[in-house]
Short mmCIF file of C-alpha atoms and ligand atoms in Angstrom, two decimals:
data_model
loop_
_atom_site.label_atom_id
_atom_site.label_comp_id
_atom_site.label_asym_id
_atom_site.label_seq_id
_atom_site.Cartn_x
_atom_site.Cartn_y
_atom_site.Cartn_z
CA MET A 1 90.40 84.73 111.66
CA ASN A 2 93.04 84.52 108.60
CA ASN A 3 90.59 86.00 105.81
CA THR A 4 92.36 85.74 103.21
CA THR A 5 90.97 86.71 99.47
CA ALA A 6 93.03 86.94 95.72
CA TYR A 7 92.15 89.15 93.53
CA ARG A 8 92.37 88.24 89.38
CA GLY A 9 93.06 91.63 86.93
CA ASN A 10 95.08 93.29 85.47
CA ILE A 11 96.66 95.31 88.13
CA PHE A 12 98.14 99.08 88.21
CA TYR A 13 99.67 101.05 91.26
CA PHE A 14 102.42 103.74 91.64
CA ASN A 15 106.22 102.40 93.24
CA ASP A 16 107.04 104.09 96.61
CA THR A 17 110.14 105.55 94.35
CA ALA A 18 107.23 107.37 92.68
CA SER A 19 107.37 111.33 92.42
CA LEU A 20 106.00 113.93 90.36
CA GLU A 21 110.00 115.01 89.65
CA ASN A 22 110.73 111.47 88.19
CA LEU A 23 107.10 110.06 86.61
CA PRO A 24 107.23 108.97 83.17
CA LYS A 25 105.81 111.59 80.78
CA HIS A 26 105.31 109.38 77.70
CA LYS A 27 104.82 105.35 77.40
CA ASN A 28 109.09 105.62 75.88
CA ASP A 29 110.13 107.54 79.04
CA THR A 30 111.50 104.81 80.56
CA SER A 31 112.00 105.82 83.70
CA ASN A 32 109.40 102.72 85.82
CA GLN A 33 107.71 104.33 88.91
CA TYR A 34 105.17 102.02 88.35
CA VAL A 35 103.97 98.72 88.61
CA TYR A 36 101.42 97.61 85.63
CA ILE A 37 100.18 94.18 85.20
CA GLU A 38 98.31 92.34 82.89
CA ASP A 39 96.31 89.37 84.79
CA GLY A 40 98.17 89.61 87.77
CA ILE A 41 97.39 88.66 91.49
CA LEU A 42 96.56 90.89 93.98
CA ILE A 43 96.62 88.78 97.45
CA VAL A 44 94.59 90.87 100.51
CA LYS A 45 94.85 89.25 104.41
CA ASN A 46 93.17 90.67 107.42
CA GLY A 47 91.99 93.89 105.30
CA LYS A 48 95.94 94.47 104.25
CA ILE A 49 97.72 94.00 100.98
CA ASP A 50 99.59 90.72 101.36
CA GLY A 51 100.87 90.01 98.55
CA VAL A 52 101.03 91.19 94.34
CA GLY A 53 102.20 89.87 90.99
CA SER A 54 101.84 87.31 88.10
CA TYR A 55 98.92 85.06 87.86
CA ALA A 56 101.59 82.90 86.57
CA THR A 57 103.98 83.55 88.84
CA TYR A 58 101.14 82.77 91.86
CA LYS A 59 98.34 80.40 90.23
CA ASP A 60 100.60 76.99 92.19
CA LYS A 61 99.85 78.55 95.54
CA LEU A 62 96.20 79.90 95.51
CA SER A 63 94.99 76.55 95.90
CA ASP A 64 93.98 77.35 99.63
CA ILE A 65 92.55 81.21 98.73
CA LYS A 66 89.54 82.44 97.59
CA VAL A 67 89.92 83.42 94.07
CA GLU A 68 88.06 86.82 92.74
CA ASN A 69 88.35 86.75 89.02
CA CYS A 70 87.70 89.94 87.73
CA GLY A 71 88.64 89.52 84.35
CA THR A 72 90.21 92.20 82.41
CA LYS A 73 89.06 95.48 85.06
CA LEU A 74 91.48 97.32 86.35
CA ILE A 75 92.74 96.50 90.21
CA THR A 76 94.46 99.61 91.42
CA PRO A 77 94.44 101.90 94.74
CA GLY A 78 91.06 104.38 95.66
CA PHE A 79 91.20 108.08 95.04
CA ILE A 80 91.91 110.63 97.92
CA ASP A 81 90.43 113.88 96.96
CA THR A 82 91.27 115.97 99.33
CA HIS A 83 89.01 119.13 99.05
CA GLN A 84 85.03 118.34 99.69
CA HIS A 85 82.58 119.42 101.77
CA SER A 86 80.37 117.23 102.76
CA THR A 87 77.97 118.98 103.57
CA GLN A 88 77.18 120.10 100.26
CA SER A 89 75.26 118.33 98.21
CA SER A 90 71.83 119.06 98.20
CA ILE A 91 73.11 122.53 97.10
CA VAL A 92 75.26 121.34 94.37
CA ALA A 93 74.66 122.21 90.78
CA ALA A 94 73.22 126.16 92.13
CA TYR A 95 72.74 128.54 88.96
CA GLY A 96 74.80 131.20 88.26
CA GLU A 97 76.71 132.83 90.83
CA LYS A 98 80.58 133.62 91.85
CA LEU A 99 82.05 132.44 95.30
CA LEU A 100 80.80 135.09 97.36
CA GLU A 101 76.95 135.11 95.90
CA TRP A 102 76.70 131.92 95.64
CA LEU A 103 78.61 131.11 99.52
CA GLU A 104 74.65 133.31 100.79
CA ASP A 105 72.32 132.71 98.03
CA TYR A 106 72.79 128.70 98.41
CA VAL A 107 75.48 127.45 100.71
CA PHE A 108 74.72 128.50 104.08
CA PRO A 109 71.15 128.37 103.67
CA GLY A 110 72.10 124.66 102.58
CA GLU A 111 74.14 124.03 105.53
CA ARG A 112 71.20 124.90 107.68
CA ILE A 113 69.56 120.93 107.22
CA TYR A 114 72.80 119.86 109.52
CA ALA A 115 71.24 121.65 112.55
CA ASP A 116 68.70 119.01 112.59
CA HIS A 117 70.12 115.07 113.89
CA ASP A 118 67.70 113.56 110.81
CA CYS A 119 68.58 115.51 108.05
CA ALA A 120 72.18 115.15 108.70
CA LEU A 121 72.15 111.69 108.94
CA LYS A 122 70.54 111.38 105.64
CA ASP A 123 72.32 113.54 103.66
CA MET A 124 75.97 112.17 105.43
CA THR A 125 74.50 109.11 104.43
CA PHE A 126 73.71 109.71 100.60
CA PHE A 127 76.80 111.31 100.88
CA LEU A 128 79.55 108.62 102.06
CA ASP A 129 77.72 106.01 99.47
CA HIS A 130 78.13 108.69 96.43
CA LEU A 131 81.66 109.59 97.87
CA LEU A 132 82.43 104.93 97.95
CA ARG A 133 80.37 104.53 94.52
CA ASN A 134 82.58 107.36 92.24
CA GLY A 135 85.48 105.22 93.75
CA THR A 136 87.12 107.14 96.42
CA THR A 137 88.36 105.74 99.73
CA THR A 138 90.00 108.73 101.54
CA ALA A 139 89.23 112.51 101.66
CA VAL A 140 90.44 115.68 103.30
CA SER A 141 86.54 116.79 103.95
CA TYR A 142 84.81 119.93 105.67
CA GLY A 143 82.45 118.51 108.09
CA PRO A 144 78.94 119.92 109.22
CA LEU A 145 79.57 123.25 112.12
CA PHE A 146 76.86 122.20 115.22
CA TYR A 147 78.41 119.74 116.90
CA ASP A 148 75.68 117.16 116.94
CA ALA A 149 75.62 116.82 113.23
CA SER A 150 79.88 116.52 113.65
CA ASP A 151 79.77 113.30 116.14
CA LEU A 152 77.34 112.07 113.89
CA PHE A 153 79.54 112.01 110.68
CA PHE A 154 83.03 110.38 112.39
CA ALA A 155 80.98 107.96 114.11
CA GLU A 156 79.21 106.66 110.47
CA LEU A 157 83.17 107.32 108.96
CA ASN A 158 84.34 105.10 112.07
CA LYS A 159 81.48 102.77 111.27
CA ARG A 160 82.59 102.22 107.39
CA ASN A 161 86.33 102.53 108.52
CA MET A 162 87.46 104.86 106.61
CA ARG A 163 90.57 106.64 106.36
CA PHE A 164 89.26 110.03 107.10
CA ILE A 165 90.60 113.58 107.86
CA THR A 166 87.66 115.79 108.76
CA GLY A 167 86.65 118.52 111.21
CA ASN A 168 83.70 120.46 112.60
CA ILE A 169 83.73 123.89 110.01
CA LEU A 170 84.70 127.20 112.05
CA MET A 171 82.51 130.40 110.87
CA ASP A 172 81.83 133.26 113.83
CA ILE A 173 81.87 136.29 111.56
CA ASN A 174 79.99 137.02 108.01
CA ALA A 175 77.82 134.28 108.07
CA PRO A 176 73.80 134.70 109.07
CA ALA A 177 73.05 133.74 112.66
CA THR A 178 72.01 130.64 111.92
CA LEU A 179 74.56 128.95 111.19
CA LYS A 180 76.92 131.05 112.69
CA LEU A 181 78.73 129.95 116.81
CA SER A 182 80.84 132.10 118.71
CA THR A 183 84.30 131.74 119.18
CA GLN A 184 84.09 130.63 121.92
CA GLU A 185 81.78 127.78 120.82
CA ASN A 186 83.53 127.09 117.63
CA TYR A 187 86.83 126.06 119.99
CA ASP A 188 84.55 124.00 122.54
CA ILE A 189 83.29 121.73 120.09
CA SER A 190 86.58 121.11 118.29
CA LYS A 191 88.12 120.26 121.52
CA LYS A 192 85.30 117.92 121.80
CA LEU A 193 85.38 116.16 118.94
CA ILE A 194 89.57 115.68 118.90
CA ASP A 195 89.39 114.55 122.52
CA LYS A 196 86.91 111.78 120.98
CA TRP A 197 87.66 111.25 116.96
CA HIS A 198 91.52 111.89 116.49
CA ASN A 199 93.05 109.48 115.58
CA LYS A 200 90.30 106.98 116.52
CA GLY A 201 90.55 104.04 114.04
CA ARG A 202 91.79 105.10 110.74
CA LEU A 203 90.27 108.64 111.76
CA SER A 204 92.01 112.15 111.77
CA TYR A 205 91.22 115.44 113.34
CA CYS A 206 91.49 118.72 110.54
CA ILE A 207 90.72 122.10 111.93
CA SER A 208 89.19 123.43 109.49
CA PRO A 209 88.68 127.19 109.84
CA ARG A 210 86.37 128.56 106.96
CA PHE A 211 88.21 130.92 105.14
CA ALA A 212 89.30 134.32 106.82
CA LEU A 213 86.59 135.78 105.64
CA ALA A 214 84.25 133.66 107.85
CA THR A 215 87.19 133.34 110.65
CA SER A 216 87.81 136.45 113.04
CA GLU A 217 91.77 136.68 114.74
CA ALA A 218 89.89 135.31 117.70
CA MET A 219 89.23 132.31 115.94
CA MET A 220 92.74 132.04 113.63
CA GLU A 221 94.59 132.33 116.90
CA LEU A 222 92.34 129.49 118.80
CA CYS A 223 92.95 127.38 115.78
CA GLY A 224 97.25 128.53 116.06
CA GLU A 225 96.54 126.83 119.65
CA LEU A 226 95.22 124.26 119.29
CA LYS A 227 97.57 123.31 116.21
CA LYS A 228 100.15 123.53 119.04
CA ALA A 229 98.78 121.41 121.37
CA HIS A 230 98.12 118.78 119.29
CA PRO A 231 100.37 119.27 116.50
CA ASP A 232 99.64 115.87 114.48
CA LEU A 233 96.59 117.64 113.55
CA TYR A 234 95.52 118.95 110.64
CA ILE A 235 94.56 122.38 108.87
CA GLN A 236 91.98 123.03 106.18
CA THR A 237 91.07 126.72 104.59
CA HIS A 238 90.60 128.12 101.71
CA LEU A 239 93.17 130.01 99.75
CA ASN A 240 93.30 133.07 97.03
CA GLU A 241 90.13 130.99 94.78
CA ASN A 242 88.18 134.20 93.71
CA THR A 243 89.54 137.77 93.08
CA ASN A 244 87.25 139.45 94.64
CA GLU A 245 87.70 137.11 97.77
CA VAL A 246 91.18 138.10 97.66
CA LYS A 247 89.71 142.11 97.89
CA GLU A 248 88.01 141.62 100.75
CA VAL A 249 90.70 139.99 102.83
CA LYS A 250 93.19 142.71 101.84
CA LYS A 251 90.31 144.91 103.53
CA LEU A 252 89.35 142.67 106.20
CA TYR A 253 93.73 142.35 107.19
CA PRO A 254 94.67 145.57 105.93
CA TRP A 255 97.88 144.86 107.84
CA SER A 256 98.72 141.45 106.14
CA LYS A 257 101.36 141.41 103.73
CA ASN A 258 98.63 138.91 101.15
CA TYR A 259 96.56 136.70 101.64
CA LEU A 260 98.47 133.53 103.00
CA ASP A 261 100.34 135.98 105.65
CA VAL A 262 96.56 135.60 107.26
CA TYR A 263 97.05 132.21 108.22
CA ASP A 264 100.70 132.49 108.43
CA HIS A 265 100.18 135.04 111.26
CA PHE A 266 98.80 132.57 113.07
CA GLY A 267 100.75 129.49 112.53
CA LEU A 268 97.93 127.66 110.38
CA ILE A 269 100.62 127.37 107.70
CA THR A 270 102.04 124.08 108.62
CA ASP A 271 103.22 120.64 106.74
CA LYS A 272 99.65 119.17 107.89
CA THR A 273 97.38 122.28 106.05
CA VAL A 274 95.56 121.91 102.97
CA LEU A 275 94.96 124.82 101.15
CA GLY A 276 92.27 124.93 98.33
CA HIS A 277 92.11 126.20 94.95
CA CYS A 278 95.28 128.84 95.23
CA ILE A 279 94.73 130.84 92.21
CA HIS A 280 95.71 134.29 92.69
CA MET A 281 99.39 133.52 93.90
CA LEU A 282 101.41 135.59 94.64
CA ASP A 283 105.19 134.06 93.83
CA GLU A 284 105.76 135.40 97.61
CA GLU A 285 103.12 133.46 98.68
CA LEU A 286 103.56 129.96 95.85
CA ALA A 287 107.70 130.89 98.25
CA GLN A 288 105.83 130.67 101.40
CA ILE A 289 104.12 127.58 100.31
CA ARG A 290 107.48 125.82 99.34
CA ASP A 291 109.09 126.52 103.07
CA SER A 292 106.12 125.53 105.21
CA GLY A 293 105.89 121.87 103.46
CA ALA A 294 101.56 123.21 103.14
CA ILE A 295 100.03 121.72 100.87
CA VAL A 296 97.76 122.20 97.75
CA SER A 297 94.05 121.47 96.41
CA TRP A 298 93.79 121.99 93.20
CA CYS A 299 90.14 121.52 92.37
CA PRO A 300 89.08 122.34 88.75
CA ILE A 301 85.92 121.47 88.15
CA SER A 302 85.02 123.33 91.36
CA ASN A 303 86.88 126.29 89.46
CA ASN A 304 85.04 126.27 86.47
CA PHE A 305 81.31 125.42 87.42
CA LEU A 306 82.29 128.83 89.64
CA GLY A 307 84.13 130.59 87.38
CA SER A 308 86.58 131.12 89.69
CA GLY A 309 89.69 131.05 87.81
CA LEU A 310 92.98 128.56 86.03
CA PHE A 311 94.98 127.12 88.17
CA ASN A 312 98.48 127.49 86.34
CA TYR A 313 100.20 123.60 87.29
CA GLU A 314 103.70 123.80 85.78
CA ARG A 315 103.98 127.35 88.25
CA THR A 316 102.68 125.57 90.69
CA LEU A 317 105.22 122.97 90.22
CA LYS A 318 107.88 125.29 90.29
CA PHE A 319 107.68 126.16 93.97
CA THR A 320 106.21 122.84 95.21
CA ASP A 321 105.48 119.57 94.79
CA LYS A 322 103.25 119.11 97.36
CA ILE A 323 99.84 119.06 94.70
CA THR A 324 97.02 117.25 95.22
CA LEU A 325 93.50 117.40 93.90
CA GLY A 326 89.87 117.32 95.35
CA THR A 327 86.46 118.14 93.85
CA ASP A 328 85.31 120.71 96.58
CA TRP A 329 81.99 119.12 95.88
CA GLY A 330 79.74 121.40 96.45
CA GLY A 331 81.64 123.89 94.39
CA GLY A 332 82.95 121.00 92.33
CA ASN A 333 79.75 119.68 90.83
CA SER A 334 81.01 116.05 90.82
CA LEU A 335 82.02 113.72 93.58
CA SER A 336 84.06 111.70 90.43
CA MET A 337 88.07 112.06 90.62
CA PHE A 338 87.76 111.20 86.66
CA ALA A 339 85.88 114.65 86.37
CA VAL A 340 89.01 116.61 88.44
CA MET A 341 91.23 114.47 86.45
CA ASP A 342 89.66 115.37 83.06
CA ASP A 343 88.69 118.88 84.17
CA ALA A 344 92.50 118.95 85.22
CA TYR A 345 93.94 118.13 82.08
CA LYS A 346 91.90 120.28 79.88
CA VAL A 347 92.85 123.79 82.24
CA SER A 348 95.90 122.79 81.99
CA MET A 349 95.40 122.68 77.74
CA LEU A 350 93.84 126.71 78.40
CA ASN A 351 97.45 127.30 79.84
CA ASN A 352 98.82 125.68 77.02
CA GLN A 353 100.51 123.11 79.35
CA LYS A 354 100.14 119.56 78.76
CA LEU A 355 99.49 117.43 81.69
CA PRO A 356 101.27 114.09 81.78
CA SER A 357 98.75 110.81 82.88
CA MET A 358 100.66 109.45 84.74
CA HIS A 359 101.36 112.78 86.41
CA ARG A 360 97.68 113.21 86.95
CA TRP A 361 96.90 109.65 88.25
CA PHE A 362 99.77 109.98 90.99
CA LEU A 363 97.91 113.48 92.23
CA ALA A 364 95.01 111.42 92.59
CA THR A 365 96.12 108.25 94.15
CA TYR A 366 99.60 108.10 96.10
CA GLY A 367 101.20 111.82 95.56
CA ALA A 368 97.96 112.61 97.63
CA ALA A 369 98.69 110.14 99.83
CA LYS A 370 102.71 110.77 100.41
CA THR A 371 101.76 114.66 100.54
CA LEU A 372 99.49 113.97 103.82
CA GLN A 373 101.81 111.56 105.23
CA ILE A 374 99.79 109.13 104.78
CA ASP A 375 101.37 106.62 101.97
CA SER A 376 103.10 104.32 104.98
CA LYS A 377 99.35 102.80 105.42
CA VAL A 378 97.52 103.87 101.76
CA GLY A 379 98.11 104.96 98.48
CA ASN A 380 99.64 101.85 96.74
CA PHE A 381 99.76 97.92 96.96
CA ASP A 382 103.43 97.68 98.89
CA LYS A 383 102.98 94.38 101.62
CA GLY A 384 101.25 95.61 104.09
CA LYS A 385 99.55 98.80 103.33
CA GLU A 386 95.61 99.12 104.05
CA ALA A 387 93.59 97.34 101.70
CA ASP A 388 91.71 100.85 100.07
CA PHE A 389 91.17 99.42 96.03
CA ILE A 390 88.34 99.76 93.59
CA ILE A 391 87.77 97.44 90.57
CA ILE A 392 87.09 100.01 86.99
CA ASP A 393 84.76 98.61 84.43
CA PRO A 394 85.92 100.18 81.24
CA ASP A 395 83.42 98.12 79.44
CA ALA A 396 80.57 98.93 82.31
CA SER A 397 80.69 101.78 79.63
CA PRO A 398 79.19 101.44 75.69
CA PHE A 399 81.09 103.54 74.84
CA LEU A 400 84.19 103.43 76.44
CA LYS A 401 84.06 99.86 76.12
CA TYR A 402 84.24 100.68 72.13
CA ARG A 403 87.01 103.49 72.05
CA ARG A 404 89.59 101.00 74.22
CA ARG A 405 89.72 98.91 71.35
CA GLY A 406 93.03 98.74 69.91
CA VAL A 407 94.24 100.95 73.06
CA GLU A 408 98.01 99.57 74.02
CA ASP A 409 99.29 100.71 76.89
CA ILE A 410 98.80 101.63 80.04
CA PHE A 411 99.19 105.52 79.40
CA GLU A 412 97.01 105.44 76.90
CA LEU A 413 94.22 103.42 78.79
CA LEU A 414 94.48 106.07 82.40
CA PHE A 415 93.93 109.24 79.45
CA ILE A 416 90.78 107.07 78.38
CA LEU A 417 89.64 106.67 81.07
CA MET A 418 89.98 109.84 83.04
CA THR A 419 88.82 111.94 79.71
CA LEU A 420 85.59 109.51 79.73
CA GLY A 421 84.94 107.58 82.52
CA ASP A 422 83.17 108.24 85.09
CA GLU A 423 80.91 106.53 88.44
CA LYS A 424 79.10 104.03 86.14
CA ILE A 425 82.82 102.35 85.85
CA ILE A 426 83.59 101.88 89.03
CA ASN A 427 82.84 98.30 89.13
CA SER A 428 83.41 98.26 93.19
CA THR A 429 84.74 100.32 96.33
CA TYR A 430 87.17 98.05 98.96
CA ILE A 431 87.80 99.31 102.72
CA MET A 432 90.42 97.61 104.57
CA GLY A 433 89.77 94.61 102.28
CA GLU A 434 86.03 94.57 102.60
CA CYS A 435 83.40 95.37 100.09
CA ALA A 436 81.83 98.78 100.60
CA TYR A 437 79.81 99.48 97.34
CA ARG A 438 79.25 96.73 94.55
CA ALA A 439 78.16 98.08 90.95
CA ASP A 440 75.87 94.85 90.16
CA LYS A 441 74.96 93.88 94.20
N1 GUN B 1 85.39 129.34 100.42
C1 GUN B 1 84.72 129.21 101.39
N2 GUN B 1 83.81 128.23 102.03
C2 GUN B 1 83.80 127.61 100.49
C3 GUN B 1 82.90 126.77 100.01
O1 GUN B 1 82.20 126.32 100.96
N3 GUN B 1 83.06 125.70 98.68
C4 GUN B 1 84.68 127.26 98.31
N4 GUN B 1 84.61 126.71 96.83
N5 GUN B 1 84.66 128.09 98.41
C5 GUN B 1 84.72 128.40 99.94
ZN1 ZN B 2 86.26 124.53 98.81
#
């Protein structure tokens, strides 16, 4: 089937050579690592990018193709969220506690609803609809603890044809009896899910030990074995999010050199390991992240909401450029990558650092694709890439419509979108060229 559509509008994406090192920091910077076309055309054929350019150069070649006119809306690759809890929608916006108490008082009771099939299906359907409403097309996500709910989550993602990296969250210690499985049960569920879902369609399995306080040494040992048996699996966990958490980890693993060392001891620190938060880091831990190629997921809205601390972007960047952004939905009170990019800026200002607009947008799109090693498939509009993209309508917000008058360049446009944008300006979200969400439908 030859299924071709052209989208006409303003187009923005990063070149495949773009990196945090060579991205322009301001509009007078001549390093040209992005493509911005006013009145451009994006051609999508059979779910993949088939071409991109100015309308003027394409207009005579469009006679047989359906053209969707998006006016002055911005057509750009979908966002990539590298840390989120798909099971925490029911406890977002929970009052008054920091990490360890918040987990006990809100998160663990909330995640129990996933033991029930109907509740699980309702909650995950809402979650995925909301993710698409926010323009996120790919995520690294913690799934449910239980097999049935995890299987349902993979099936729902597969039905929606989303490129997703996820796995059942693992907990075998320090959790309430109703949200704890034995080490063997956790392992057996993981094996079954890997066999059924890993590399099926656009899905990748992620070994997901919750954190060192909820997974026994035996559990982490088994996680290491799974990774050895399937080297292309991802791993995700939490690291150095909260100072009390760091102290408890030291108590539970007195033999460890530092928090990262606990995971490393079991072979869990690899170039496909996504480490959420990484706030209270020792230099030696950052050096180890650099040497292993592990991936940092910075989650500023969650860190602000839970009072966890200020991630230091410039310090981290001195060690590694494998930095990405996550909502940490659950702890983060928004699924919008606009909110994440906005808080990343504010956290940097509190650290007396100016975070360039291009850097933030890169971290939330093509930078994350590169870091996750999926850049040959998604993240920009090079020919042959999977057509996961969003159409942003700044005029959907009365204030953005007002504020964008007089905006002269893409640097300023991105800056005001990140500072003032939210889900309301996502006009539509496309997955493999199919419209998966449209605001006016
Ligand atoms: N550390 C362990 N579990 C969690 C969780 O669910 N959310 C956050 N923010 N941190 C965690
Ligand atoms: Zn988290």
